JSON list of C-alpha atoms in Angstrom, two decimals:
[
{"chain": "Q", "resi": 5, "resn": "TYR", "atom": "CA", "xyz": [-2.36, 53.56, -98.59]},
{"chain": "Q", "resi": 6, "resn": "SER", "atom": "CA", "xyz": [1.10, 52.49, -97.48]},
{"chain": "Q", "resi": 7, "resn": "PRO", "atom": "CA", "xyz": [3.19, 50.32, -99.80]},
{"chain": "Q", "resi": 8, "resn": "PRO", "atom": "CA", "xyz": [4.22, 46.94, -98.32]},
{"chain": "Q", "resi": 9, "resn": "TYR", "atom": "CA", "xyz": [7.95, 47.74, -98.44]},
{"chain": "Q", "resi": 10, "resn": "LEU", "atom": "CA", "xyz": [7.44, 50.36, -95.73]},
{"chain": "Q", "resi": 11, "resn": "PHE", "atom": "CA", "xyz": [6.63, 47.58, -93.24]},
{"chain": "Q", "resi": 12, "resn": "ARG", "atom": "CA", "xyz": [10.01, 45.83, -93.75]},
{"chain": "Q", "resi": 13, "resn": "GLY", "atom": "CA", "xyz": [11.94, 48.10, -91.40]},
{"chain": "Q", "resi": 14, "resn": "ALA", "atom": "CA", "xyz": [13.19, 51.65, -91.12]},
{"chain": "Q", "resi": 15, "resn": "ARG", "atom": "CA", "xyz": [13.84, 53.65, -94.27]},
{"chain": "Q", "resi": 16, "resn": "PRO", "atom": "CA", "xyz": [17.48, 54.37, -95.04]},
{"chain": "Q", "resi": 17, "resn": "THR", "atom": "CA", "xyz": [18.51, 58.01, -95.26]},
{"chain": "Q", "resi": 18, "resn": "ILE", "atom": "CA", "xyz": [20.68, 60.02, -97.61]},
{"chain": "Q", "resi": 19, "resn": "SER", "atom": "CA", "xyz": [22.48, 62.73, -95.63]},
{"chain": "Q", "resi": 20, "resn": "THR", "atom": "CA", "xyz": [24.16, 64.48, -98.54]},
{"chain": "Q", "resi": 21, "resn": "ALA", "atom": "CA", "xyz": [24.19, 64.10, -102.30]},
{"chain": "Q", "resi": 22, "resn": "PRO", "atom": "CA", "xyz": [25.53, 66.38, -105.03]},
{"chain": "Q", "resi": 23, "resn": "ALA", "atom": "CA", "xyz": [23.02, 68.78, -106.55]},
{"chain": "Q", "resi": 24, "resn": "ALA", "atom": "CA", "xyz": [24.25, 67.98, -110.06]},
{"chain": "Q", "resi": 25, "resn": "VAL", "atom": "CA", "xyz": [26.44, 65.43, -111.85]},
{"chain": "Q", "resi": 26, "resn": "GLY", "atom": "CA", "xyz": [27.63, 65.01, -115.42]},
{"chain": "Q", "resi": 27, "resn": "TYR", "atom": "CA", "xyz": [27.19, 61.99, -117.66]},
{"chain": "Q", "resi": 28, "resn": "GLY", "atom": "CA", "xyz": [29.48, 59.12, -116.72]},
{"chain": "Q", "resi": 29, "resn": "GLN", "atom": "CA", "xyz": [30.75, 61.07, -113.70]},
{"chain": "Q", "resi": 30, "resn": "GLY", "atom": "CA", "xyz": [31.44, 59.19, -110.49]},
{"chain": "Q", "resi": 31, "resn": "PHE", "atom": "CA", "xyz": [29.94, 60.72, -107.38]},
{"chain": "Q", "resi": 32, "resn": "SER", "atom": "CA", "xyz": [29.55, 60.00, -103.68]},
{"chain": "Q", "resi": 33, "resn": "VAL", "atom": "CA", "xyz": [26.51, 60.07, -101.46]},
{"chain": "Q", "resi": 34, "resn": "VAL", "atom": "CA", "xyz": [26.71, 60.06, -97.65]},
{"chain": "Q", "resi": 35, "resn": "SER", "atom": "CA", "xyz": [24.36, 57.82, -95.67]},
{"chain": "Q", "resi": 36, "resn": "PRO", "atom": "CA", "xyz": [24.47, 56.73, -92.02]},
{"chain": "Q", "resi": 37, "resn": "ASN", "atom": "CA", "xyz": [22.98, 53.43, -93.31]},
{"chain": "Q", "resi": 38, "resn": "ALA", "atom": "CA", "xyz": [25.66, 52.87, -95.97]},
{"chain": "Q", "resi": 39, "resn": "ALA", "atom": "CA", "xyz": [26.58, 49.38, -94.71]},
{"chain": "Q", "resi": 40, "resn": "ASP", "atom": "CA", "xyz": [23.04, 48.14, -95.50]},
{"chain": "Q", "resi": 41, "resn": "ILE", "atom": "CA", "xyz": [22.55, 49.89, -98.88]},
{"chain": "Q", "resi": 42, "resn": "THR", "atom": "CA", "xyz": [22.57, 47.40, -101.78]},
{"chain": "Q", "resi": 43, "resn": "SER", "atom": "CA", "xyz": [21.66, 49.67, -104.70]},
{"chain": "Q", "resi": 44, "resn": "MET", "atom": "CA", "xyz": [20.69, 53.15, -105.75]},
{"chain": "Q", "resi": 45, "resn": "SER", "atom": "CA", "xyz": [18.27, 54.29, -108.42]},
{"chain": "Q", "resi": 46, "resn": "LEU", "atom": "CA", "xyz": [17.37, 57.38, -110.40]},
{"chain": "Q", "resi": 47, "resn": "VAL", "atom": "CA", "xyz": [13.75, 58.12, -111.30]},
{"chain": "Q", "resi": 48, "resn": "ARG", "atom": "CA", "xyz": [13.09, 60.96, -113.72]},
{"chain": "Q", "resi": 49, "resn": "LEU", "atom": "CA", "xyz": [10.45, 63.49, -112.76]},
{"chain": "Q", "resi": 50, "resn": "SER", "atom": "CA", "xyz": [7.18, 62.87, -114.54]},
{"chain": "Q", "resi": 51, "resn": "SER", "atom": "CA", "xyz": [5.94, 64.80, -117.53]},
{"chain": "Q", "resi": 52, "resn": "VAL", "atom": "CA", "xyz": [2.55, 63.63, -118.71]},
{"chain": "Q", "resi": 53, "resn": "THR", "atom": "CA", "xyz": [0.75, 64.87, -121.79]},
{"chain": "Q", "resi": 54, "resn": "HIS", "atom": "CA", "xyz": [-2.35, 63.39, -123.41]},
{"chain": "Q", "resi": 55, "resn": "GLY", "atom": "CA", "xyz": [-2.25, 60.50, -120.94]},
{"chain": "Q", "resi": 56, "resn": "PHE", "atom": "CA", "xyz": [1.28, 59.33, -121.79]},
{"chain": "Q", "resi": 57, "resn": "ASN", "atom": "CA", "xyz": [4.53, 59.90, -119.96]},
{"chain": "Q", "resi": 58, "resn": "PHE", "atom": "CA", "xyz": [7.17, 60.02, -122.68]},
{"chain": "Q", "resi": 59, "resn": "ASP", "atom": "CA", "xyz": [9.82, 61.12, -120.16]},
{"chain": "Q", "resi": 60, "resn": "GLN", "atom": "CA", "xyz": [9.49, 58.08, -117.90]},
{"chain": "Q", "resi": 61, "resn": "ARG", "atom": "CA", "xyz": [12.93, 56.78, -116.86]},
{"chain": "Q", "resi": 62, "resn": "PHE", "atom": "CA", "xyz": [14.24, 54.42, -114.17]},
{"chain": "Q", "resi": 63, "resn": "ASN", "atom": "CA", "xyz": [17.98, 53.78, -113.86]},
{"chain": "Q", "resi": 64, "resn": "THR", "atom": "CA", "xyz": [19.58, 51.35, -111.42]},
{"chain": "Q", "resi": 65, "resn": "LEU", "atom": "CA", "xyz": [23.04, 52.42, -110.23]},
{"chain": "Q", "resi": 66, "resn": "ASN", "atom": "CA", "xyz": [25.76, 50.08, -108.96]},
{"chain": "Q", "resi": 67, "resn": "VAL", "atom": "CA", "xyz": [27.13, 51.00, -105.56]},
{"chain": "Q", "resi": 68, "resn": "THR", "atom": "CA", "xyz": [30.39, 50.51, -103.71]},
{"chain": "Q", "resi": 69, "resn": "ARG", "atom": "CA", "xyz": [30.75, 51.45, -100.04]},
{"chain": "Q", "resi": 70, "resn": "ASN", "atom": "CA", "xyz": [33.55, 53.20, -98.19]},
{"chain": "Q", "resi": 71, "resn": "GLY", "atom": "CA", "xyz": [32.51, 53.87, -94.60]},
{"chain": "Q", "resi": 72, "resn": "SER", "atom": "CA", "xyz": [29.46, 56.15, -94.75]},
{"chain": "Q", "resi": 73, "resn": "PHE", "atom": "CA", "xyz": [30.16, 56.99, -98.42]},
{"chain": "Q", "resi": 74, "resn": "LEU", "atom": "CA", "xyz": [28.20, 55.33, -101.24]},
{"chain": "Q", "resi": 75, "resn": "ASN", "atom": "CA", "xyz": [30.12, 55.63, -104.50]},
{"chain": "Q", "resi": 76, "resn": "THR", "atom": "CA", "xyz": [28.35, 55.30, -107.83]},
{"chain": "Q", "resi": 77, "resn": "THR", "atom": "CA", "xyz": [28.45, 56.59, -111.40]},
{"chain": "Q", "resi": 78, "resn": "ALA", "atom": "CA", "xyz": [25.88, 58.66, -113.29]},
{"chain": "Q", "resi": 79, "resn": "PRO", "atom": "CA", "xyz": [24.38, 57.18, -116.48]},
{"chain": "Q", "resi": 80, "resn": "ILE", "atom": "CA", "xyz": [26.75, 57.33, -119.44]},
{"chain": "Q", "resi": 81, "resn": "ASP", "atom": "CA", "xyz": [24.76, 59.56, -121.82]},
{"chain": "Q", "resi": 82, "resn": "ALA", "atom": "CA", "xyz": [21.48, 61.30, -122.68]},
{"chain": "Q", "resi": 83, "resn": "ASN", "atom": "CA", "xyz": [20.16, 58.21, -124.48]},
{"chain": "Q", "resi": 84, "resn": "VAL", "atom": "CA", "xyz": [19.95, 56.44, -121.13]},
{"chain": "Q", "resi": 85, "resn": "ALA", "atom": "CA", "xyz": [19.05, 59.47, -119.01]},
{"chain": "Q", "resi": 86, "resn": "PRO", "atom": "CA", "xyz": [17.96, 62.68, -120.77]},
{"chain": "Q", "resi": 87, "resn": "PRO", "atom": "CA", "xyz": [19.28, 65.83, -119.08]},
{"chain": "Q", "resi": 88, "resn": "GLY", "atom": "CA", "xyz": [17.15, 67.13, -116.24]},
{"chain": "Q", "resi": 89, "resn": "TYR", "atom": "CA", "xyz": [16.10, 66.47, -112.68]},
{"chain": "Q", "resi": 90, "resn": "TYR", "atom": "CA", "xyz": [15.88, 63.02, -111.11]},
{"chain": "Q", "resi": 91, "resn": "MET", "atom": "CA", "xyz": [14.96, 61.58, -107.73]},
{"chain": "Q", "resi": 92, "resn": "LEU", "atom": "CA", "xyz": [17.91, 59.65, -106.26]},
{"chain": "Q", "resi": 93, "resn": "PHE", "atom": "CA", "xyz": [16.99, 56.74, -103.97]},
{"chain": "Q", "resi": 94, "resn": "ALA", "atom": "CA", "xyz": [19.16, 54.47, -101.80]},
{"chain": "Q", "resi": 95, "resn": "ILE", "atom": "CA", "xyz": [17.66, 50.98, -101.37]},
{"chain": "Q", "resi": 96, "resn": "ASN", "atom": "CA", "xyz": [18.59, 48.75, -98.43]},
{"chain": "Q", "resi": 97, "resn": "SER", "atom": "CA", "xyz": [18.91, 44.95, -98.24]},
{"chain": "Q", "resi": 98, "resn": "GLN", "atom": "CA", "xyz": [15.20, 44.60, -97.39]},
{"chain": "Q", "resi": 99, "resn": "GLY", "atom": "CA", "xyz": [14.21, 46.54, -100.53]},
{"chain": "Q", "resi": 100, "resn": "VAL", "atom": "CA", "xyz": [13.16, 49.64, -98.59]},
{"chain": "Q", "resi": 101, "resn": "PRO", "atom": "CA", "xyz": [13.94, 52.93, -100.40]},
{"chain": "Q", "resi": 102, "resn": "SER", "atom": "CA", "xyz": [15.10, 56.15, -98.79]},
{"chain": "Q", "resi": 103, "resn": "VAL", "atom": "CA", "xyz": [13.29, 59.42, -99.19]},
{"chain": "Q", "resi": 104, "resn": "ALA", "atom": "CA", "xyz": [14.58, 60.83, -102.49]},
{"chain": "Q", "resi": 105, "resn": "LYS", "atom": "CA", "xyz": [17.21, 63.53, -102.92]},
{"chain": "Q", "resi": 106, "resn": "MET", "atom": "CA", "xyz": [16.88, 65.67, -106.04]},
{"chain": "Q", "resi": 107, "resn": "ILE", "atom": "CA", "xyz": [19.80, 65.57, -108.45]},
{"chain": "Q", "resi": 108, "resn": "ARG", "atom": "CA", "xyz": [20.31, 67.16, -111.87]},
{"chain": "Q", "resi": 109, "resn": "ILE", "atom": "CA", "xyz": [22.03, 65.17, -114.62]},
{"chain": "Q", "resi": 110, "resn": "ASP", "atom": "CA", "xyz": [23.59, 67.11, -117.45]},
{"chain": "Q", "resi": 111, "resn": "GLU", "atom": "CA", "xyz": [26.82, 67.55, -119.34]},
{"chain": "Q", "resi": 112, "resn": "ALA", "atom": "CA", "xyz": [29.59, 67.94, -116.78]},
{"chain": "Q", "resi": 113, "resn": "PRO", "atom": "CA", "xyz": [31.21, 71.36, -116.69]},
{"chain": "Q", "resi": 114, "resn": "ALA", "atom": "CA", "xyz": [34.84, 71.26, -117.70]},
{"chain": "Q", "resi": 115, "resn": "VAL", "atom": "CA", "xyz": [37.54, 72.28, -115.23]},
{"chain": "Q", "resi": 116, "resn": "VAL", "atom": "CA", "xyz": [39.64, 75.02, -116.82]},
{"chain": "Q", "resi": 117, "resn": "GLU", "atom": "CA", "xyz": [42.16, 75.45, -114.01]},
{"chain": "Q", "resi": 118, "resn": "SER", "atom": "CA", "xyz": [42.72, 74.15, -110.47]},
{"chain": "Q", "resi": 119, "resn": "ARG", "atom": "CA", "xyz": [45.02, 75.41, -107.74]},
{"chain": "Q", "resi": 120, "resn": "PHE", "atom": "CA", "xyz": [45.81, 73.83, -104.38]},
{"chain": "Q", "resi": 121, "resn": "ASP", "atom": "CA", "xyz": [47.37, 75.75, -101.50]},
{"chain": "Q", "resi": 122, "resn": "PHE", "atom": "CA", "xyz": [47.54, 73.35, -98.58]},
{"chain": "Q", "resi": 123, "resn": "GLU", "atom": "CA", "xyz": [50.39, 75.06, -96.72]},
{"chain": "Q", "resi": 124, "resn": "ARG", "atom": "CA", "xyz": [49.31, 78.71, -96.28]},
{"chain": "Q", "resi": 125, "resn": "SER", "atom": "CA", "xyz": [45.63, 79.22, -96.96]},
{"chain": "Q", "resi": 126, "resn": "HIS", "atom": "CA", "xyz": [44.33, 75.63, -96.79]},
{"chain": "Q", "resi": 127, "resn": "GLU", "atom": "CA", "xyz": [42.20, 76.02, -99.89]},
{"chain": "Q", "resi": 128, "resn": "VAL", "atom": "CA", "xyz": [41.35, 74.42, -103.23]},
{"chain": "Q", "resi": 129, "resn": "VAL", "atom": "CA", "xyz": [40.43, 76.78, -106.09]},
{"chain": "Q", "resi": 130, "resn": "ILE", "atom": "CA", "xyz": [38.77, 75.44, -109.23]},
{"chain": "Q", "resi": 131, "resn": "ARG", "atom": "CA", "xyz": [37.73, 77.46, -112.30]},
{"chain": "Q", "resi": 132, "resn": "PHE", "atom": "CA", "xyz": [35.04, 76.02, -114.61]},
{"chain": "Q", "resi": 133, "resn": "ASP", "atom": "CA", "xyz": [34.01, 76.75, -118.20]},
{"chain": "Q", "resi": 134, "resn": "SER", "atom": "CA", "xyz": [30.37, 77.30, -117.21]},
{"chain": "Q", "resi": 135, "resn": "ASP", "atom": "CA", "xyz": [28.21, 78.42, -114.28]},
{"chain": "Q", "resi": 136, "resn": "VAL", "atom": "CA", "xyz": [28.13, 75.66, -111.64]},
{"chain": "Q", "resi": 137, "resn": "GLY", "atom": "CA", "xyz": [27.79, 77.78, -108.50]},
{"chain": "Q", "resi": 138, "resn": "ALA", "atom": "CA", "xyz": [24.17, 76.96, -107.76]},
{"chain": "Q", "resi": 139, "resn": "SER", "atom": "CA", "xyz": [24.82, 73.24, -108.09]},
{"chain": "Q", "resi": 140, "resn": "LEU", "atom": "CA", "xyz": [27.81, 72.99, -105.71]},
{"chain": "Q", "resi": 141, "resn": "SER", "atom": "CA", "xyz": [28.18, 72.75, -101.96]},
{"chain": "Q", "resi": 142, "resn": "ALA", "atom": "CA", "xyz": [31.16, 72.24, -99.66]},
{"chain": "Q", "resi": 143, "resn": "SER", "atom": "CA", "xyz": [30.28, 68.52, -99.43]},
{"chain": "Q", "resi": 144, "resn": "ASP", "atom": "CA", "xyz": [30.90, 68.10, -103.19]},
{"chain": "Q", "resi": 145, "resn": "LEU", "atom": "CA", "xyz": [34.68, 68.06, -102.66]},
{"chain": "Q", "resi": 146, "resn": "ALA", "atom": "CA", "xyz": [36.68, 65.59, -100.63]},
{"chain": "Q", "resi": 147, "resn": "VAL", "atom": "CA", "xyz": [40.46, 65.86, -100.45]},
{"chain": "Q", "resi": 148, "resn": "ARG", "atom": "CA", "xyz": [41.75, 62.30, -100.10]},
{"chain": "Q", "resi": 149, "resn": "ASN", "atom": "CA", "xyz": [45.31, 61.25, -99.22]},
{"chain": "Q", "resi": 150, "resn": "LEU", "atom": "CA", "xyz": [46.14, 58.48, -101.70]},
{"chain": "Q", "resi": 151, "resn": "GLY", "atom": "CA", "xyz": [48.62, 56.85, -99.31]},
{"chain": "Q", "resi": 152, "resn": "THR", "atom": "CA", "xyz": [46.55, 56.79, -96.11]},
{"chain": "Q", "resi": 153, "resn": "ASN", "atom": "CA", "xyz": [43.05, 57.13, -97.66]},
{"chain": "Q", "resi": 154, "resn": "GLN", "atom": "CA", "xyz": [42.36, 59.87, -95.09]},
{"chain": "Q", "resi": 155, "resn": "THR", "atom": "CA", "xyz": [39.65, 62.27, -96.29]},
{"chain": "Q", "resi": 156, "resn": "ILE", "atom": "CA", "xyz": [39.44, 65.96, -95.45]},
{"chain": "Q", "resi": 157, "resn": "THR", "atom": "CA", "xyz": [36.11, 67.65, -96.11]},
{"chain": "Q", "resi": 158, "resn": "PRO", "atom": "CA", "xyz": [36.02, 71.42, -96.74]},
{"chain": "Q", "resi": 159, "resn": "SER", "atom": "CA", "xyz": [34.50, 73.62, -94.05]},
{"chain": "Q", "resi": 160, "resn": "SER", "atom": "CA", "xyz": [33.16, 76.20, -96.50]},
{"chain": "Q", "resi": 161, "resn": "MET", "atom": "CA", "xyz": [32.76, 77.06, -100.16]},
{"chain": "Q", "resi": 162, "resn": "THR", "atom": "CA", "xyz": [32.46, 80.35, -102.04]},
{"chain": "Q", "resi": 163, "resn": "TRP", "atom": "CA", "xyz": [31.40, 80.89, -105.64]},
{"chain": "Q", "resi": 164, "resn": "ASP", "atom": "CA", "xyz": [32.59, 83.83, -107.76]},
{"chain": "Q", "resi": 165, "resn": "ALA", "atom": "CA", "xyz": [30.17, 84.06, -110.70]},
{"chain": "Q", "resi": 166, "resn": "ALA", "atom": "CA", "xyz": [32.25, 86.64, -112.57]},
{"chain": "Q", "resi": 167, "resn": "SER", "atom": "CA", "xyz": [35.31, 84.38, -112.83]},
{"chain": "Q", "resi": 168, "resn": "ARG", "atom": "CA", "xyz": [33.35, 81.08, -112.62]},
{"chain": "Q", "resi": 169, "resn": "THR", "atom": "CA", "xyz": [35.64, 80.09, -109.75]},
{"chain": "Q", "resi": 170, "resn": "VAL", "atom": "CA", "xyz": [34.80, 78.07, -106.67]},
{"chain": "Q", "resi": 171, "resn": "THR", "atom": "CA", "xyz": [37.01, 78.16, -103.57]},
{"chain": "Q", "resi": 172, "resn": "PHE", "atom": "CA", "xyz": [36.84, 75.37, -101.00]},
{"chain": "Q", "resi": 173, "resn": "LYS", "atom": "CA", "xyz": [38.34, 76.24, -97.59]},
{"chain": "Q", "resi": 174, "resn": "LEU", "atom": "CA", "xyz": [39.76, 73.40, -95.49]},
{"chain": "Q", "resi": 175, "resn": "ALA", "atom": "CA", "xyz": [39.37, 73.77, -91.73]},
{"chain": "Q", "resi": 176, "resn": "THR", "atom": "CA", "xyz": [42.54, 71.88, -90.91]},
{"chain": "Q", "resi": 177, "resn": "PRO", "atom": "CA", "xyz": [46.04, 71.84, -92.36]},
{"chain": "Q", "resi": 178, "resn": "VAL", "atom": "CA", "xyz": [46.65, 69.05, -94.84]},
{"chain": "Q", "resi": 179, "resn": "PRO", "atom": "CA", "xyz": [49.45, 66.63, -93.90]},
{"chain": "Q", "resi": 180, "resn": "ASP", "atom": "CA", "xyz": [52.16, 65.79, -96.43]},
{"chain": "Q", "resi": 181, "resn": "GLY", "atom": "CA", "xyz": [51.25, 63.15, -99.00]},
{"chain": "Q", "resi": 182, "resn": "ARG", "atom": "CA", "xyz": [49.81, 62.52, -102.48]},
{"chain": "Q", "resi": 183, "resn": "TYR", "atom": "CA", "xyz": [46.27, 63.86, -103.05]}
]
């Protein structure tokens, strides 16, 4: 069986998506098909017992586009989307969904301290109040110049579990400006 929407054209793709987001948190997804994406949705993983799925959830997310970035916001609270894992889909103008990316929705970890050294070491250091290391990747941070809207993506990321600190290394020097 193939659902009819699969015959309406090629499926869009999601190149990168964050592994985890907090309630009400804005986040970005990268797609080479961003110009044709009209919406995104979250579908909670199934949990069936005695023939009923009490965990069934479907959330439609509003999307704004910026080049290949799709910007959206996670559901506001656990009443709308209980904490846990969801499939994230991008849907194009023909109603064709992408293959899902897995994303965890939970309380967002609080940032305790952040430090930016753009001149010497080209790095961003952020310390959290909880363990977020397994849910982060270098693509989760974008350094954006507020004047020119130029974005610099980190080349690498390291997690120090003992201090709950993540360090993002930037491959290129950061030009002067507001970030």
